[in-house]
PDB file of C-alpha atoms in Angstrom:
ATOM      1  CA  GLN A 472      97.205 121.159  78.485  1.00  0.00           C
ATOM      2  CA  VAL A 473      94.677 117.991  78.787  1.00  0.00           C
ATOM      3  CA  GLN A 474      91.835 118.801  78.971  1.00  0.00           C
ATOM      4  CA  LEU A 475      89.934 116.424  82.026  1.00  0.00           C
ATOM      5  CA  VAL A 476      86.318 115.454  81.890  1.00  0.00           C
ATOM      6  CA  GLU A 477      84.677 113.939  85.577  1.00  0.00           C
ATOM      7  CA  SER A 478      81.498 112.306  85.881  1.00  0.00           C
ATOM      8  CA  GLY A 479      79.588 110.558  88.158  1.00  0.00           C
ATOM      9  CA  GLY A 480      79.025 112.603  91.180  1.00  0.00           C
ATOM     10  CA  GLY A 481      75.470 112.970  93.322  1.00  0.00           C
ATOM     11  CA  LEU A 482      73.400 112.376  96.556  1.00  0.00           C
ATOM     12  CA  VAL A 483      73.644 109.301  98.758  1.00  0.00           C
ATOM     13  CA  GLN A 484      73.519 109.018 102.002  1.00  0.00           C
ATOM     14  CA  PRO A 485      75.740 108.000 104.678  1.00  0.00           C
ATOM     15  CA  GLY A 486      77.308 104.668 104.198  1.00  0.00           C
ATOM     16  CA  GLY A 487      76.617 104.689 100.649  1.00  0.00           C
ATOM     17  CA  SER A 488      78.732 104.770  97.688  1.00  0.00           C
ATOM     18  CA  LEU A 489      79.640 106.577  94.641  1.00  0.00           C
ATOM     19  CA  ARG A 490      82.086 105.857  91.572  1.00  0.00           C
ATOM     20  CA  LEU A 491      83.172 108.884  90.068  1.00  0.00           C
ATOM     21  CA  SER A 492      85.107 108.710  86.244  1.00  0.00           C
ATOM     22  CA  CYS A 493      87.762 111.379  85.249  1.00  0.00           C
ATOM     23  CA  THR A 494      88.640 110.861  80.904  1.00  0.00           C
ATOM     24  CA  ALA A 495      89.867 112.740  78.898  1.00  0.00           C
ATOM     25  CA  SER A 496      89.480 112.805  74.935  1.00  0.00           C
ATOM     26  CA  ARG A 497      92.499 113.597  73.178  1.00  0.00           C
ATOM     27  CA  PHE A 498      95.291 112.486  75.588  1.00  0.00           C
ATOM     28  CA  THR A 499      96.357 109.392  77.137  1.00  0.00           C
ATOM     29  CA  LEU A 500      95.793 109.008  80.729  1.00  0.00           C
ATOM     30  CA  ASP A 501      98.271 106.610  81.403  1.00  0.00           C
ATOM     31  CA  TYR A 502     100.901 109.191  80.044  1.00  0.00           C
ATOM     32  CA  TYR A 503      99.983 111.210  83.272  1.00  0.00           C
ATOM     33  CA  VAL A 504      99.974 110.573  87.120  1.00  0.00           C
ATOM     34  CA  ILE A 505      95.639 111.462  88.032  1.00  0.00           C
ATOM     35  CA  GLY A 506      94.935 113.322  90.914  1.00  0.00           C
ATOM     36  CA  TRP A 507      91.628 113.508  92.597  1.00  0.00           C
ATOM     37  CA  PHE A 508      91.285 116.691  94.672  1.00  0.00           C
ATOM     38  CA  ARG A 509      87.931 117.587  96.223  1.00  0.00           C
ATOM     39  CA  GLN A 510      86.803 121.463  98.131  1.00  0.00           C
ATOM     40  CA  ALA A 511      83.889 121.711 100.751  1.00  0.00           C
ATOM     41  CA  PRO A 512      82.528 125.167 101.080  1.00  0.00           C
ATOM     42  CA  GLY A 513      84.515 127.707 102.529  1.00  0.00           C
ATOM     43  CA  LYS A 514      87.579 124.795 102.875  1.00  0.00           C
ATOM     44  CA  GLU A 515      90.908 124.579 100.652  1.00  0.00           C
ATOM     45  CA  ARG A 516      91.026 121.656  98.215  1.00  0.00           C
ATOM     46  CA  GLU A 517      92.353 119.073  99.692  1.00  0.00           C
ATOM     47  CA  GLY A 518      94.165 116.060  98.220  1.00  0.00           C
ATOM     48  CA  VAL A 519      92.249 112.707  97.725  1.00  0.00           C
ATOM     49  CA  SER A 520      93.963 110.483  95.859  1.00  0.00           C
ATOM     50  CA  GLY A 521      96.295 109.308  92.812  1.00  0.00           C
ATOM     51  CA  ILE A 522      97.903 106.840  90.646  1.00  0.00           C
ATOM     52  CA  SER A 523     101.118 106.871  88.719  1.00  0.00           C
ATOM     53  CA  SER A 524     101.294 106.206  85.230  1.00  0.00           C
ATOM     54  CA  SER A 525     101.333 102.307  84.634  1.00  0.00           C
ATOM     55  CA  ARG A 526     105.151 102.763  83.296  1.00  0.00           C
ATOM     56  CA  SER A 527     105.504 103.938  87.152  1.00  0.00           C
ATOM     57  CA  GLY A 528     104.415 100.952  88.110  1.00  0.00           C
ATOM     58  CA  GLY A 529     100.590 102.232  88.866  1.00  0.00           C
ATOM     59  CA  LEU A 530     101.198 103.165  92.523  1.00  0.00           C
ATOM     60  CA  GLN A 531      98.149 104.159  94.246  1.00  0.00           C
ATOM     61  CA  TYR A 532      97.997 106.931  97.414  1.00  0.00           C
ATOM     62  CA  TYR A 533      95.406 108.259  98.936  1.00  0.00           C
ATOM     63  CA  ALA A 534      94.731 110.605 102.084  1.00  0.00           C
ATOM     64  CA  ASP A 535      94.497 109.461 105.762  1.00  0.00           C
ATOM     65  CA  SER A 536      90.762 110.643 105.502  1.00  0.00           C
ATOM     66  CA  VAL A 537      89.918 108.033 102.963  1.00  0.00           C
ATOM     67  CA  LYS A 538      92.101 104.980 103.606  1.00  0.00           C
ATOM     68  CA  GLY A 539      90.452 101.693 103.159  1.00  0.00           C
ATOM     69  CA  ARG A 540      87.241 103.440 101.843  1.00  0.00           C
ATOM     70  CA  PHE A 541      88.463 105.111  98.247  1.00  0.00           C
ATOM     71  CA  THR A 542      90.088 103.314  95.927  1.00  0.00           C
ATOM     72  CA  ILE A 543      91.787 104.684  92.553  1.00  0.00           C
ATOM     73  CA  SER A 544      91.991 102.706  89.305  1.00  0.00           C
ATOM     74  CA  ARG A 545      93.148 102.874  85.780  1.00  0.00           C
ATOM     75  CA  ASP A 546      91.108 101.308  83.338  1.00  0.00           C
ATOM     76  CA  ASN A 547      93.624 102.203  79.738  1.00  0.00           C
ATOM     77  CA  ALA A 548      91.443 100.742  77.298  1.00  0.00           C
ATOM     78  CA  LYS A 549      88.637 103.493  77.924  1.00  0.00           C
ATOM     79  CA  ASN A 550      91.500 105.999  79.123  1.00  0.00           C
ATOM     80  CA  THR A 551      89.682 106.514  82.700  1.00  0.00           C
ATOM     81  CA  VAL A 552      90.929 106.770  85.827  1.00  0.00           C
ATOM     82  CA  TYR A 553      88.094 105.840  88.272  1.00  0.00           C
ATOM     83  CA  LEU A 554      87.742 107.206  92.349  1.00  0.00           C
ATOM     84  CA  GLN A 555      85.718 104.292  93.707  1.00  0.00           C
ATOM     85  CA  MET A 556      84.007 105.989  97.474  1.00  0.00           C
ATOM     86  CA  ASN A 557      82.486 103.269 100.084  1.00  0.00           C
ATOM     87  CA  SER A 558      81.566 103.720 103.238  1.00  0.00           C
ATOM     88  CA  LEU A 559      80.760 107.637 102.529  1.00  0.00           C
ATOM     89  CA  LYS A 560      80.141 110.188 105.057  1.00  0.00           C
ATOM     90  CA  PRO A 561      78.568 113.570 105.393  1.00  0.00           C
ATOM     91  CA  GLU A 562      82.267 115.014 105.330  1.00  0.00           C
ATOM     92  CA  ASP A 563      83.153 113.676 101.909  1.00  0.00           C
ATOM     93  CA  THR A 564      80.281 116.543 100.741  1.00  0.00           C
ATOM     94  CA  ALA A 565      82.088 118.444  98.105  1.00  0.00           C
ATOM     95  CA  VAL A 566      83.208 119.079  94.466  1.00  0.00           C
ATOM     96  CA  TYR A 567      85.557 116.496  93.171  1.00  0.00           C
ATOM     97  CA  TYR A 568      87.800 117.200  90.889  1.00  0.00           C
ATOM     98  CA  CYS A 569      90.762 115.273  88.885  1.00  0.00           C
ATOM     99  CA  ALA A 570      94.295 116.521  87.668  1.00  0.00           C
ATOM    100  CA  ALA A 571      96.768 115.845  85.236  1.00  0.00           C
ATOM    101  CA  ASP A 572     100.865 115.940  86.319  1.00  0.00           C
ATOM    102  CA  GLN A 573     103.030 115.716  83.393  1.00  0.00           C
ATOM    103  CA  THR A 574     106.039 116.073  85.640  1.00  0.00           C
ATOM    104  CA  GLY A 575     105.787 113.205  88.171  1.00  0.00           C
ATOM    105  CA  ARG A 576     106.381 115.934  90.955  1.00  0.00           C
ATOM    106  CA  GLY A 577     102.691 116.775  92.136  1.00  0.00           C
ATOM    107  CA  ARG A 578     101.905 114.955  95.443  1.00  0.00           C
ATOM    108  CA  LEU A 579      98.397 115.370  97.107  1.00  0.00           C
ATOM    109  CA  GLN A 580     100.015 118.299  99.735  1.00  0.00           C
ATOM    110  CA  SER A 581     100.090 120.707  97.416  1.00  0.00           C
ATOM    111  CA  LEU A 582      98.377 122.023  94.152  1.00  0.00           C
ATOM    112  CA  GLN A 583     101.764 122.656  92.547  1.00  0.00           C
ATOM    113  CA  PHE A 584     102.536 120.384  89.562  1.00  0.00           C
ATOM    114  CA  TRP A 585      99.087 119.429  88.517  1.00  0.00           C
ATOM    115  CA  GLY A 586      98.404 121.480  85.521  1.00  0.00           C
ATOM    116  CA  SER A 587      95.286 120.568  83.980  1.00  0.00           C
ATOM    117  CA  TRP A 588      92.804 120.423  85.829  1.00  0.00           C
ATOM    118  CA  GLY A 589      88.792 119.255  85.310  1.00  0.00           C
ATOM    119  CA  GLN A 590      85.121 121.076  85.868  1.00  0.00           C
ATOM    120  CA  GLY A 591      84.941 119.490  89.054  1.00  0.00           C
ATOM    121  CA  THR A 592      81.703 116.975  90.003  1.00  0.00           C
ATOM    122  CA  GLN A 593      79.774 117.780  93.110  1.00  0.00           C
ATOM    123  CA  VAL A 594      79.113 114.784  96.091  1.00  0.00           C
ATOM    124  CA  THR A 595      76.678 115.344  98.104  1.00  0.00           C
ATOM    125  CA  VAL A 596      76.994 113.205 100.866  1.00  0.00           C
ATOM    126  CA  SER A 597      73.383 113.506 103.218  1.00  0.00           C
ATOM    127  CA  SER A 598      70.381 111.360 104.318  1.00  0.00           C
TER     128      SER A 598
END
């Protein structure tokens, strides 16, 4: 199982930006599909964005709620996947998790096939 660590969360005003990082110490993240999910209090965990491995084209995909505002990317030299979040809204407030899928079957619409998860990082958007 891949051990993932997220960082970069914090408190930001509406309209502001944050960049989240997801890294692993003993595994090469580029071997996996990496996804970002979030969970707000009292709500189910939902998919935000995902990126395929470089050998699969590094395809990026996004939930409709974040399209045009969030960007996912890889830095393979640093073994890190980033989620750049711009134009943040109060409704983006949640704990954000990164997840790894070794099967290539993971989708943002379901938690199935996402076999490894980080501990989460809190993002709070408030004035």
